[in-house]
């Protein structure tokens, strides 16, 4: 392993501050993995599971107050507050380094500092980014080995003057009052202290691949997005790829690993999972947008995952997986709420306490066996439908971009934006209703443009501007769509079955991207002619289908008020085009309201 001088100098500086007893440079070898695993079992960072039933799998429990990304303690540290924008927490870099530096000081005494060189994207690809994470957590090292390409190869690829993201992490004392997740896009640096939870500490993922990379992408004219990538192969071998952004709790991992429904099986589609969380997209010489998944693993939510919702995920986590905060069964296997198996008669819950079904806490509330945000970290190659093209250095051509949200009433099952700029507006006005699994009031709408609100490393007004600019640069931009799998009737029943059946909508999206079929123009965008949706083997009553595509102009006009309030916080920095798109939506909805016939006329006009 080549220890380049500029890397070594930085490691020494950080070690002088954190004062570890030892420094270990990770080479990424199997022998190293075995040794680290042995140590983690000794310290209790990992617990052994039943090696026959779950070969190569381990269990980790976090501290009780360290179970999710802490957005309130996550900061973008830029010289000017305006560069972070109103949707990010901001701290002056000098203050941020001083504040975190005081916590890092001596934090690794008695511990080893692991130097983890890693590469997001295939090593050697012109679109990959190299980082080095310094950490005092073996759990972090072992998770990074699953989620990224770790060790000698990325370090050697760096070269003597190579630019890399400087990632520093210490668990310190896991005190929530001394926890900070700091991003310094101007210095290509991330400092995370006081947490051991994945999203806060696996710094290649949300920190490098989204927050820091979004800034680089704006500068270098590419896109770092919170999107899955999915390939749909026809029997003739032609594969089309879609990139899709959804806020948390909208089934992103399930969609990324979709299994065709019985009714469409005869069409012989094969689905390929390219990624479930992050897409880096760039312009290619063919004038199209190409995307790659910079990760090599899945860091997915366990509860609710089962053989009905996501059989591929269940196969993925059957071996060589690290489980975090799930329940432990007496036979050394794991369980979570929404697992295929019935609740075990007894288990150890995620906090390490005995658990049995029906257990209540001191307030009479049911005690969960697994934490609602309990996770699995599993290798990408474990997924039975992983794309063999995942390693392509230039990524894969993207045929469609899909935005989605969870809206019980408002948004139709699917609609297509009129053009790229309208699509950017659709992404920028994305919103989702909170579920019980999220902090906040259930049902409350959270605006989450492009599902990037927690992950955009700069002012989102500039980010929307960057999206608009990319539309100018791409000769053949992919069409943009919006989906809502979660529409409900008045009794709160879901109108659409979701899961594998969503392929019927993706089929329509891809046919539209190929320009093969028409659509119905509405004030919101282009929706399918019902006869163009293949509903073989699926019985959704006509009434429900109509409701799934109904557009309530009053509700949409109310929504435009909410969007306007959201946009207004960006002041004059917001691109004028976004306000123009909002005004155009208002005008179209008002026209429909004043002259309901207009909707019918519009509906008659096939595009
Ligand atoms: C994630 C998230 O963990 O988006 O992927 O919160
Ligand atoms: Mn995510």
Coordinates of C-alpha atoms and ligand atoms in Angstrom, one line a residue:
X1 CA 0.0 0.0 0.0
X2 CA 1.4 3.4 -1.0
X3 CA 1.1 5.9 1.8
X4 CA 1.2 9.2 -0.2
X5 CA 2.8 12.0 1.7
X6 CA -0.2 14.3 1.6
X7 CA -2.4 11.6 3.0
X8 CA 0.1 10.7 5.7
X9 CA 0.5 14.3 6.7
X10 CA -3.2 14.7 7.2
X11 CA -3.5 11.4 9.1
X12 CA -0.7 12.6 11.4
X13 CA -2.4 15.9 12.1
X14 CA -5.7 14.3 12.9
X15 CA -3.9 11.7 15.1
X16 CA -2.2 14.5 17.0
X17 CA -5.6 15.9 17.8
X18 CA -7.5 12.6 18.6
X19 CA -4.5 10.9 20.3
X20 CA -5.2 7.3 19.5
X21 CA -2.9 4.6 21.0
X22 CA -2.4 3.0 17.6
X23 CA -3.0 3.8 13.9
X24 CA -4.0 1.0 11.5
X25 CA -4.0 1.6 7.7
X26 CA -6.8 -0.7 6.3
X27 CA -5.7 -2.7 3.3
X28 CA -9.2 -4.2 2.7
X29 CA -8.0 -7.8 2.8
X30 CA -10.0 -10.8 3.9
X31 CA -7.4 -11.5 6.6
X32 CA -8.0 -8.0 8.0
X33 CA -11.7 -8.5 8.0
X34 CA -11.3 -11.7 10.0
X35 CA -9.0 -10.0 12.5
X36 CA -11.3 -7.0 12.9
X37 CA -14.4 -9.2 13.3
X38 CA -12.6 -11.2 16.0
X39 CA -11.8 -8.0 17.9
X40 CA -15.3 -6.6 17.5
X41 CA -16.7 -9.8 18.9
X42 CA -14.4 -9.4 21.9
X43 CA -15.3 -5.8 22.6
X44 CA -19.0 -6.5 22.1
X45 CA -19.3 -4.2 19.1
X46 CA -20.6 -7.2 17.2
X47 CA -22.5 -10.2 18.4
X48 CA -22.3 -13.6 16.8
X49 CA -25.5 -15.0 15.0
X50 CA -26.4 -18.5 14.1
X51 CA -23.7 -19.3 11.5
X52 CA -25.7 -22.2 10.0
X53 CA -28.9 -20.1 9.4
X54 CA -27.2 -16.8 8.8
X55 CA -23.7 -17.5 7.7
X56 CA -21.3 -14.6 8.0
X57 CA -23.9 -12.4 9.7
X58 CA -23.5 -10.3 12.9
X59 CA -25.6 -8.1 15.2
X60 CA -24.8 -4.7 16.4
X61 CA -26.6 -2.6 19.0
X62 CA -26.2 1.2 19.0
X63 CA -26.6 3.4 22.1
X64 CA -30.2 4.1 22.9
X65 CA -30.0 7.7 21.9
X66 CA -28.1 7.0 18.7
X67 CA -30.6 5.3 16.4
X68 CA -31.1 7.6 13.4
X69 CA -29.6 10.4 11.4
X70 CA -29.6 13.5 13.6
X71 CA -30.5 16.2 11.1
X72 CA -30.6 18.9 13.8
X73 CA -26.9 18.2 14.5
X74 CA -25.9 18.1 10.9
X75 CA -24.4 21.3 9.5
X76 CA -23.1 22.7 6.2
X77 CA -20.1 24.9 7.1
X78 CA -19.5 27.5 4.4
X79 CA -17.9 30.9 4.6
X80 CA -21.2 32.5 3.7
X81 CA -24.5 31.4 5.3
X82 CA -26.3 32.1 2.0
X83 CA -24.3 29.3 0.4
X84 CA -25.8 26.7 2.7
X85 CA -29.3 28.1 2.2
X86 CA -32.4 28.2 4.3
X87 CA -33.0 24.5 4.4
X88 CA -29.6 23.5 5.9
X89 CA -28.2 24.1 9.4
X90 CA -25.2 26.4 9.0
X91 CA -22.1 27.0 11.0
X92 CA -19.1 29.2 10.3
X93 CA -16.2 26.8 9.4
X94 CA -13.9 28.4 11.9
X95 CA -16.4 28.0 14.7
X96 CA -17.3 24.5 13.5
X97 CA -13.7 23.2 13.5
X98 CA -13.1 24.8 16.9
X99 CA -16.3 23.3 18.4
X100 CA -15.8 19.8 17.0
X101 CA -12.0 20.0 17.6
X102 CA -12.6 20.4 21.3
X103 CA -14.6 17.1 21.3
X104 CA -12.2 15.3 19.0
X105 CA -9.3 16.3 21.3
X106 CA -8.0 13.1 23.0
X107 CA -11.2 11.3 22.0
X108 CA -9.3 8.2 20.7
X109 CA -7.1 7.7 23.7
X110 CA -6.9 4.0 24.5
X111 CA -8.3 3.3 21.0
X112 CA -7.0 2.5 17.5
X113 CA -7.5 5.0 14.7
X114 CA -8.4 3.1 11.5
X115 CA -7.4 4.7 8.3
X116 CA -10.0 3.6 5.7
X117 CA -9.2 4.6 2.1
X118 CA -12.3 4.2 0.0
X119 CA -13.6 4.8 -3.5
X120 CA -17.2 5.8 -4.3
X121 CA -17.8 4.4 -7.8
X122 CA -15.6 1.9 -9.6
X123 CA -11.9 2.4 -9.0
X124 CA -10.4 4.1 -12.1
X125 CA -13.7 5.5 -13.4
X126 CA -13.5 9.2 -14.3
X127 CA -16.7 9.7 -12.3
X128 CA -15.5 8.1 -9.0
X129 CA -14.4 10.0 -5.9
X130 CA -11.8 8.9 -3.4
X131 CA -12.2 9.5 0.3
X132 CA -10.2 8.5 3.4
X133 CA -12.2 8.0 6.6
X134 CA -10.4 8.0 10.0
X135 CA -12.5 6.3 12.6
X136 CA -12.2 4.7 16.0
X137 CA -15.1 2.3 15.3
X138 CA -14.5 -1.3 14.0
X139 CA -18.3 -1.3 13.2
X140 CA -17.7 1.6 10.9
X141 CA -14.7 -0.1 9.2
X142 CA -16.7 -3.3 8.7
X143 CA -19.7 -1.5 7.3
X144 CA -17.6 0.7 5.0
X145 CA -16.1 -2.6 3.6
X146 CA -19.7 -3.5 2.6
X147 CA -20.9 -0.1 1.4
X148 CA -17.8 1.0 -0.5
X149 CA -14.6 -0.2 -2.2
X150 CA -12.1 -0.1 0.7
X151 CA -8.3 -0.5 1.0
X152 CA -5.2 -0.6 -1.0
X153 CA -6.7 -0.2 -4.5
X154 CA -8.4 3.2 -3.9
X155 CA -5.4 4.5 -2.1
X156 CA -3.0 3.5 -4.8
X157 CA -5.3 5.0 -7.4
X158 CA -5.2 8.3 -5.6
X159 CA -1.7 9.2 -6.8
X160 CA 0.8 11.5 -5.2
X161 CA -1.3 14.7 -5.4
X162 CA -4.7 13.1 -5.7
X163 CA -7.7 15.0 -4.3
X164 CA -9.6 13.1 -1.7
X165 CA -12.4 13.8 0.8
X166 CA -11.0 14.0 4.3
X167 CA -13.5 12.2 6.6
X168 CA -12.8 12.2 10.3
X169 CA -15.1 10.2 12.7
X170 CA -14.9 9.4 16.4
X171 CA -17.6 7.9 18.6
X172 CA -16.0 10.0 21.3
X173 CA -18.3 9.4 24.3
X174 CA -21.5 9.0 22.3
X175 CA -23.0 11.9 24.2
X176 CA -25.8 13.5 22.2
X177 CA -24.8 16.9 23.5
X178 CA -21.4 16.5 22.1
X179 CA -22.5 15.1 18.7
X180 CA -21.9 17.0 15.5
X181 CA -22.0 16.0 11.8
X182 CA -20.1 18.8 10.0
X183 CA -19.6 19.2 6.2
X184 CA -17.0 21.6 4.8
X185 CA -17.6 21.6 1.1
X186 CA -15.0 24.4 0.6
X187 CA -12.3 22.1 2.1
X188 CA -13.7 18.7 0.8
X189 CA -13.9 17.6 4.5
X190 CA -16.4 15.9 6.8
X191 CA -16.1 15.7 10.6
X192 CA -18.5 13.5 12.5
X193 CA -18.2 13.1 16.2
X194 CA -20.3 11.6 19.0
X195 CA -22.4 9.1 17.0
X196 CA -22.1 5.5 16.0
X197 CA -25.2 5.3 13.8
X198 CA -24.7 4.4 10.2
X199 CA -26.2 7.5 8.4
X200 CA -24.1 9.7 10.7
X201 CA -20.8 7.8 10.5
X202 CA -20.5 5.9 7.2
X203 CA -19.2 9.0 5.7
X204 CA -19.0 7.8 2.1
X205 CA -22.8 7.6 1.9
X206 CA -24.9 10.7 2.7
X207 CA -21.9 12.9 3.6
X208 CA -19.6 12.3 0.7
X209 CA -21.8 10.9 -2.0
X210 CA -24.6 13.4 -1.5
X211 CA -23.8 16.5 0.6
X212 CA -20.2 17.0 -0.5
X213 CA -20.7 15.6 -4.0
X214 CA -23.8 17.7 -4.7
X215 CA -21.5 20.8 -4.4
X216 CA -18.8 19.2 -6.7
X217 CA -21.5 18.2 -9.1
X218 CA -22.8 21.7 -9.4
X219 CA -19.2 22.9 -10.0
X220 CA -18.3 20.1 -12.4
X221 CA -21.7 19.9 -14.2
X222 CA -23.0 16.6 -13.2
X223 CA -25.7 15.5 -10.7
X224 CA -25.4 13.7 -7.3
X225 CA -28.9 12.5 -6.5
X226 CA -30.7 10.6 -3.8
X227 CA -32.1 8.1 -6.4
X228 CA -32.3 4.4 -7.0
X229 CA -31.4 3.0 -10.4
X230 CA -33.4 0.1 -11.8
X231 CA -33.0 -1.7 -15.2
X232 CA -36.0 -3.3 -17.0
X233 CA -34.9 -5.9 -19.6
X234 CA -37.3 -7.0 -22.3
X235 CA -37.1 -10.6 -23.6
X236 CA -35.1 -9.3 -26.6
X237 CA -32.3 -8.3 -24.3
X238 CA -32.9 -4.5 -24.5
X239 CA -32.5 -2.9 -21.1
X240 CA -33.8 0.6 -20.1
X241 CA -32.9 2.2 -16.8
X242 CA -34.8 4.6 -14.6
X243 CA -33.5 6.8 -11.8
X244 CA -36.1 7.5 -9.1
X245 CA -36.1 9.7 -6.0
X246 CA -38.4 9.1 -3.0
X247 CA -38.4 10.5 0.5
X248 CA -37.9 8.1 3.4
X249 CA -40.7 5.5 4.0
X250 CA -41.9 5.4 0.3
X251 CA -40.5 1.9 -0.5
X252 CA -37.4 3.0 -2.4
X253 CA -35.4 -0.3 -1.7
X254 CA -38.5 -2.3 -2.5
X255 CA -38.9 -0.6 -5.9
X256 CA -35.1 -1.0 -6.6
X257 CA -35.6 -4.8 -6.1
X258 CA -39.0 -5.2 -7.7
X259 CA -40.3 -8.6 -8.9
X260 CA -42.7 -8.6 -11.9
X261 CA -46.3 -9.3 -10.8
X262 CA -47.9 -12.6 -11.9
X263 CA -50.1 -10.8 -14.5
X264 CA -47.0 -9.5 -16.3
X265 CA -44.8 -12.6 -16.0
X266 CA -45.7 -13.9 -19.5
X267 CA -44.0 -10.7 -20.9
X268 CA -40.7 -12.1 -19.8
X269 CA -39.3 -9.0 -18.2
X270 CA -36.1 -9.2 -16.1
X271 CA -35.5 -6.6 -13.6
X272 CA -31.9 -5.5 -12.6
X273 CA -31.1 -3.6 -9.4
X274 CA -28.3 -1.1 -10.0
X275 CA -28.7 0.8 -6.8
X276 CA -31.2 1.6 -4.1
X277 CA -30.1 5.0 -2.7
X278 CA -27.7 7.2 -4.7
X279 CA -27.3 7.9 -8.4
X280 CA -24.4 10.0 -9.9
X281 CA -25.5 11.2 -13.3
X282 CA -23.4 12.9 -16.0
X283 CA -23.6 13.9 -19.6
X284 CA -22.3 11.3 -22.1
X285 CA -21.1 11.8 -25.6
X286 CA -24.3 10.4 -27.0
X287 CA -26.1 13.5 -25.6
X288 CA -27.9 11.5 -22.9
X289 CA -27.7 11.4 -19.1
X290 CA -25.9 8.3 -17.8
X291 CA -26.0 7.2 -14.1
X292 CA -24.0 5.0 -11.8
X293 CA -24.5 3.9 -8.2
X294 CA -21.3 4.8 -6.3
X295 CA -22.0 2.3 -3.5
X296 CA -21.4 -1.5 -3.2
X297 CA -24.0 -2.4 -0.6
X298 CA -27.4 -1.7 0.8
X299 CA -28.0 0.0 4.2
X300 CA -31.7 -0.8 4.3
X301 CA -34.5 -0.5 6.9
X302 CA -35.4 -3.9 8.3
X303 CA -38.9 -3.5 9.7
X304 CA -41.6 -4.3 7.1
X305 CA -39.1 -6.2 4.9
X306 CA -40.5 -9.7 4.2
X307 CA -41.0 -12.2 1.4
X308 CA -44.1 -10.4 0.2
X309 CA -42.8 -6.8 0.3
X310 CA -39.3 -7.6 -0.9
X311 CA -38.3 -11.2 -1.5
X312 CA -35.0 -10.1 -3.1
X313 CA -34.1 -8.1 0.0
X314 CA -34.7 -11.2 2.2
X315 CA -32.4 -13.2 0.0
X316 CA -29.8 -10.3 0.1
X317 CA -29.7 -10.3 3.9
X318 CA -29.5 -14.1 4.3
X319 CA -25.7 -14.1 4.6
X320 CA -22.7 -11.8 5.2
X321 CA -24.9 -9.1 6.6
X322 CA -24.5 -6.8 9.6
X323 CA -27.8 -6.2 11.4
X324 CA -28.2 -3.1 13.6
X325 CA -30.8 -2.8 16.3
X326 CA -33.0 -5.7 15.3
X327 CA -34.3 -8.3 17.8
X328 CA -32.4 -11.5 18.6
X329 CA -34.2 -14.8 18.7
X330 CA -33.2 -17.7 21.0
X331 CA -31.8 -19.7 18.0
X332 CA -29.4 -16.9 17.2
X333 CA -31.4 -15.6 14.2
X334 CA -32.9 -12.1 13.9
X335 CA -36.4 -10.8 13.8
X336 CA -38.2 -7.5 13.3
X337 CA -41.8 -6.2 13.1
X338 CA -43.2 -7.1 9.7
X339 CA -40.9 -10.1 9.3
X340 CA -42.3 -13.2 7.6
X341 CA -42.2 -15.2 10.8
X342 CA -44.7 -14.7 13.5
X343 CA -43.4 -12.8 16.6
X344 CA -41.2 -15.1 18.6
X345 CA -42.5 -16.2 21.9
X346 CA -39.5 -14.7 23.5
X347 CA -36.5 -12.7 22.2
X348 CA -34.0 -10.1 23.1
X349 CA -35.1 -6.6 21.9
X350 CA -32.9 -4.1 20.2
X351 CA -31.9 -2.6 23.5
X352 CA -30.7 -5.9 24.8
X353 CA -33.7 -6.6 27.1
X354 CA -35.9 -9.7 27.2
X355 CA -39.0 -9.2 25.0
X356 CA -42.2 -11.1 24.4
X357 CA -45.3 -10.3 22.3
X358 CA -47.7 -8.0 23.9
X359 CA -45.0 -6.4 26.2
X360 CA -46.0 -2.9 27.3
X361 CA -43.9 -0.1 28.6
X362 CA -44.6 1.9 31.8
X363 CA -47.0 4.1 29.8
X364 CA -48.9 1.1 28.6
X365 CA -47.5 1.5 25.1
X366 CA -46.4 -1.6 23.1
X367 CA -42.7 -2.3 23.2
X368 CA -41.2 -3.0 19.8
X369 CA -38.7 -5.8 19.5
X370 CA -36.7 -4.1 16.7
X371 CA -36.1 -0.4 16.5
X372 CA -38.3 1.1 13.7
X373 CA -35.1 2.3 12.0
X374 CA -33.2 -0.9 12.5
X375 CA -31.0 -1.7 9.5
X376 CA -29.2 -4.3 7.5
X377 CA -25.9 -3.6 5.8
X378 CA -25.6 -6.2 3.0
X379 CA -23.3 -6.5 0.0
X380 CA -24.7 -5.5 -3.4
X381 CA -23.6 -8.7 -4.9
X382 CA -25.9 -10.6 -2.5
X383 CA -29.0 -9.3 -4.3
X384 CA -30.3 -12.0 -6.6
X385 CA -31.1 -9.3 -9.3
X386 CA -28.0 -7.2 -9.0
X387 CA -27.0 -5.7 -12.3
X388 CA -23.9 -7.1 -13.8
X389 CA -23.4 -3.7 -15.4
X390 CA -23.0 -2.1 -11.9
X391 CA -19.3 -1.9 -12.4
X392 CA -19.4 0.0 -15.7
X393 CA -17.0 2.9 -15.4
X394 CA -19.3 5.3 -17.3
X395 CA -22.6 4.1 -15.8
X396 CA -25.7 3.3 -17.7
X397 CA -28.1 5.4 -19.9
X398 CA -31.0 6.8 -18.0
X399 CA -34.3 6.6 -19.9
X400 CA -36.6 8.3 -17.4
X401 CA -36.4 10.2 -14.1
X402 CA -39.1 9.4 -11.6
X403 CA -40.1 11.5 -8.5
X404 CA -42.5 10.2 -5.9
X405 CA -44.1 11.0 -2.6
X406 CA -46.7 9.6 -0.2
X407 CA -49.9 11.6 -0.7
X408 CA -53.2 10.1 0.6
X409 CA -55.3 12.4 -1.6
X410 CA -53.6 14.9 -3.9
X411 CA -51.2 13.4 -6.5
X412 CA -52.4 11.0 -9.1
X413 CA -50.9 7.5 -9.5
X414 CA -48.6 8.8 -12.3
X415 CA -48.1 11.9 -14.5
X416 CA -45.5 13.0 -16.8
X417 CA -44.0 16.5 -16.8
X418 CA -44.6 18.6 -20.0
X419 CA -40.9 19.1 -20.4
X420 CA -37.6 19.2 -18.5
X421 CA -38.2 22.6 -16.8
X422 CA -41.7 21.5 -15.7
X423 CA -40.1 18.3 -14.4
X424 CA -37.6 20.3 -12.3
X425 CA -40.6 22.2 -10.8
X426 CA -42.3 18.8 -10.1
X427 CA -39.2 17.6 -8.3
X428 CA -38.8 20.9 -6.5
X429 CA -42.4 20.8 -5.2
X430 CA -42.2 17.2 -4.1
X431 CA -43.7 16.5 -0.7
X432 CA -44.6 13.5 1.4
X433 CA -46.8 12.8 4.4
X434 CA -45.0 11.6 7.5
X435 CA -45.6 8.0 8.7
X436 CA -45.4 6.6 12.2
X437 CA -41.8 5.6 11.5
X438 CA -40.7 9.2 11.3
X439 CA -40.3 11.9 13.8
X440 CA -43.1 14.5 13.6
X441 CA -46.9 14.5 13.3
X442 CA -48.4 11.6 11.4
X443 CA -50.0 12.9 8.2
X444 CA -48.1 16.2 8.2
X445 CA -46.7 17.2 4.9
X446 CA -43.0 17.6 4.6
X447 CA -41.7 19.3 1.5
X448 CA -38.7 17.4 0.3
X449 CA -37.5 18.6 -3.2
X450 CA -36.0 15.7 -5.1
X451 CA -35.9 13.8 -1.7
X452 CA -32.7 15.9 -1.2
X453 CA -33.8 18.2 1.7
X454 CA -31.5 16.5 4.2
X455 CA -28.7 15.8 1.7
X456 CA -28.2 18.9 -0.5
X457 CA -24.8 20.4 0.5
X458 CA -25.6 23.9 -0.8
X459 CA -28.4 26.4 -1.2
X460 CA -31.3 24.6 -2.8
X461 CA -32.2 27.6 -4.9
X462 CA -28.9 27.2 -6.6
X463 CA -29.5 23.4 -6.8
X464 CA -32.8 24.0 -8.7
X465 CA -30.8 26.4 -10.9
X466 CA -28.3 23.6 -11.5
X467 CA -31.1 21.2 -12.5
X468 CA -32.4 23.8 -15.0
X469 CA -28.9 24.3 -16.4
X470 CA -28.4 20.5 -16.8
X471 CA -31.6 20.4 -18.9
X472 CA -29.9 22.9 -21.3
X473 CA -26.8 20.9 -21.5
X474 CA -28.2 17.4 -22.1
X475 CA -29.2 17.1 -25.8
X476 CA -31.7 14.3 -25.1
X477 CA -32.8 14.8 -21.5
X478 CA -34.8 11.9 -20.1
X479 CA -38.5 12.6 -19.5
X480 CA -39.5 13.3 -15.9
X481 CA -42.5 11.6 -14.1
X482 CA -44.2 11.8 -10.7
X483 CA -45.7 8.7 -9.1
X484 CA -47.8 8.3 -6.0
X485 CA -48.3 4.6 -4.9
X486 CA -50.1 5.7 -1.7
X487 CA -53.4 7.3 -2.8
X488 CA -56.3 6.4 -0.5
X489 CA -60.1 6.3 -0.6
X490 CA -62.3 8.1 1.9
X491 CA -62.1 5.2 4.3
X492 CA -58.3 5.2 4.2
X493 CA -57.9 2.1 2.0
X494 CA -55.0 2.2 -0.5
X495 CA -56.4 2.4 -4.0
X496 CA -53.3 0.9 -5.7
X497 CA -51.8 -2.5 -4.6
X498 CA -48.2 -1.2 -5.1
X499 CA -45.0 -3.4 -4.8
X500 CA -44.5 -5.6 -7.9
X501 CA -47.6 -4.2 -9.5
X502 CA -45.8 -0.8 -9.8
X503 CA -44.1 -2.4 -12.9
X504 CA -47.3 -1.6 -14.8
X505 CA -46.7 2.0 -14.3
X506 CA -43.0 1.7 -15.1
X507 CA -43.9 -0.1 -18.3
X508 CA -46.0 3.0 -19.3
X509 CA -43.2 5.3 -18.3
X510 CA -40.7 3.5 -20.5
X511 CA -43.1 3.3 -23.4
X512 CA -43.6 7.1 -23.1
X513 CA -39.8 7.5 -23.0
X514 CA -39.6 5.6 -26.3
X515 CA -42.3 7.8 -27.7
X516 CA -44.4 4.8 -28.5
X517 CA -47.8 5.8 -26.9
X518 CA -49.9 8.9 -26.4
X519 CA -51.1 10.4 -23.2
X520 CA -53.9 12.6 -21.8
X521 CA -53.1 16.2 -21.1
X522 CA -54.3 17.5 -17.7
X523 CA -53.5 20.8 -15.9
X524 CA -51.0 18.8 -13.9
X525 CA -49.2 17.0 -16.7
X526 CA -49.6 14.0 -19.0
X527 CA -51.5 11.0 -17.6
X528 CA -52.0 7.6 -19.2
X529 CA -55.0 6.7 -21.4
X530 CA -56.3 3.9 -19.2
X531 CA -56.3 1.5 -22.1
X532 CA -52.5 1.9 -22.3
X533 CA -51.9 0.4 -18.8
X534 CA -51.5 -3.3 -19.0
X535 CA -53.8 -4.5 -16.2
X536 CA -53.7 -8.3 -17.0
X537 CA -54.3 -10.3 -13.9
X538 CA -54.9 -7.3 -11.7
X539 CA -58.4 -6.3 -10.7
X540 CA -58.6 -2.7 -9.7
X541 CA -62.3 -1.5 -10.0
X542 CA -63.0 1.2 -12.6
X543 CA -64.0 3.5 -9.8
X544 CA -60.7 3.2 -8.0
X545 CA -58.8 3.7 -11.3
X546 CA -60.7 6.9 -11.9
X547 CA -60.1 8.1 -8.4
X548 CA -56.3 7.2 -8.8
X549 CA -56.2 9.7 -11.6
X550 CA -58.6 12.3 -10.4
X551 CA -57.3 15.9 -9.9
X552 CA -58.9 18.2 -7.4
X553 CA -58.3 21.7 -8.6
X554 CA -59.2 23.3 -5.2
X555 CA -56.8 21.0 -3.4
X556 CA -54.1 21.8 -6.0
X557 CA -54.7 25.5 -5.6
X558 CA -54.3 25.1 -1.9
X559 CA -51.1 23.1 -2.6
X560 CA -49.7 26.0 -4.7
X561 CA -50.0 28.2 -1.6
X562 CA -47.8 25.8 0.3
X563 CA -45.3 25.5 -2.5
X564 CA -45.2 29.3 -2.8
X565 CA -44.4 29.6 0.9
X566 CA -41.7 27.0 0.5
X567 CA -40.2 28.8 -2.5
X568 CA -40.4 32.2 -0.9
X569 CA -37.8 31.3 1.8
X570 CA -35.2 31.3 -0.9
X571 CA -35.9 34.9 -1.8
X572 CA -34.3 36.4 -4.9
X573 CA -31.9 33.5 -5.1
X574 CA -34.7 31.3 -6.4
X575 CA -34.5 30.9 -10.2
X576 CA -37.3 32.9 -11.9
X577 CA -38.3 29.8 -13.9
X578 CA -39.5 28.1 -10.7
X579 CA -41.9 30.9 -9.9
X580 CA -43.0 30.9 -13.6
X581 CA -43.7 27.2 -13.4
X582 CA -45.7 27.7 -10.2
X583 CA -47.7 30.6 -11.8
X584 CA -48.4 28.4 -14.8
X585 CA -49.7 25.6 -12.6
X586 CA -52.0 28.0 -10.8
X587 CA -53.3 29.3 -14.1
X588 CA -54.0 25.9 -15.4
X589 CA -55.8 24.8 -12.2
X590 CA -57.8 28.1 -12.1
X591 CA -58.9 27.6 -15.7
X592 CA -60.2 24.1 -14.9
X593 CA -62.0 25.4 -11.8
X594 CA -63.7 28.2 -13.6
X595 CA -64.5 26.1 -16.7
X596 CA -64.7 22.5 -15.7
X597 CA -65.3 21.7 -19.4
X598 CA -61.7 22.8 -20.0
X599 CA -60.5 19.7 -18.2
X600 CA -62.6 17.5 -20.4
X601 CA -61.4 19.4 -23.5
X602 CA -57.8 19.0 -22.4
X603 CA -58.5 15.4 -21.7
X604 CA -59.7 14.9 -25.2
X605 CA -56.5 16.3 -26.6
X606 CA -54.2 13.3 -27.0
X607 CA -50.5 14.1 -27.1
Ligands
LIG1 C1 -31.3 6.5 4.2 C2 -32.2 7.7 4.2 O1 -30.9 6.0 5.2 O2 -32.5 8.2 3.2 O3 -31.1 6.0 3.0 O4 -32.5 8.1 5.3
LIG2 MN1 -31.5 7.4 1.5

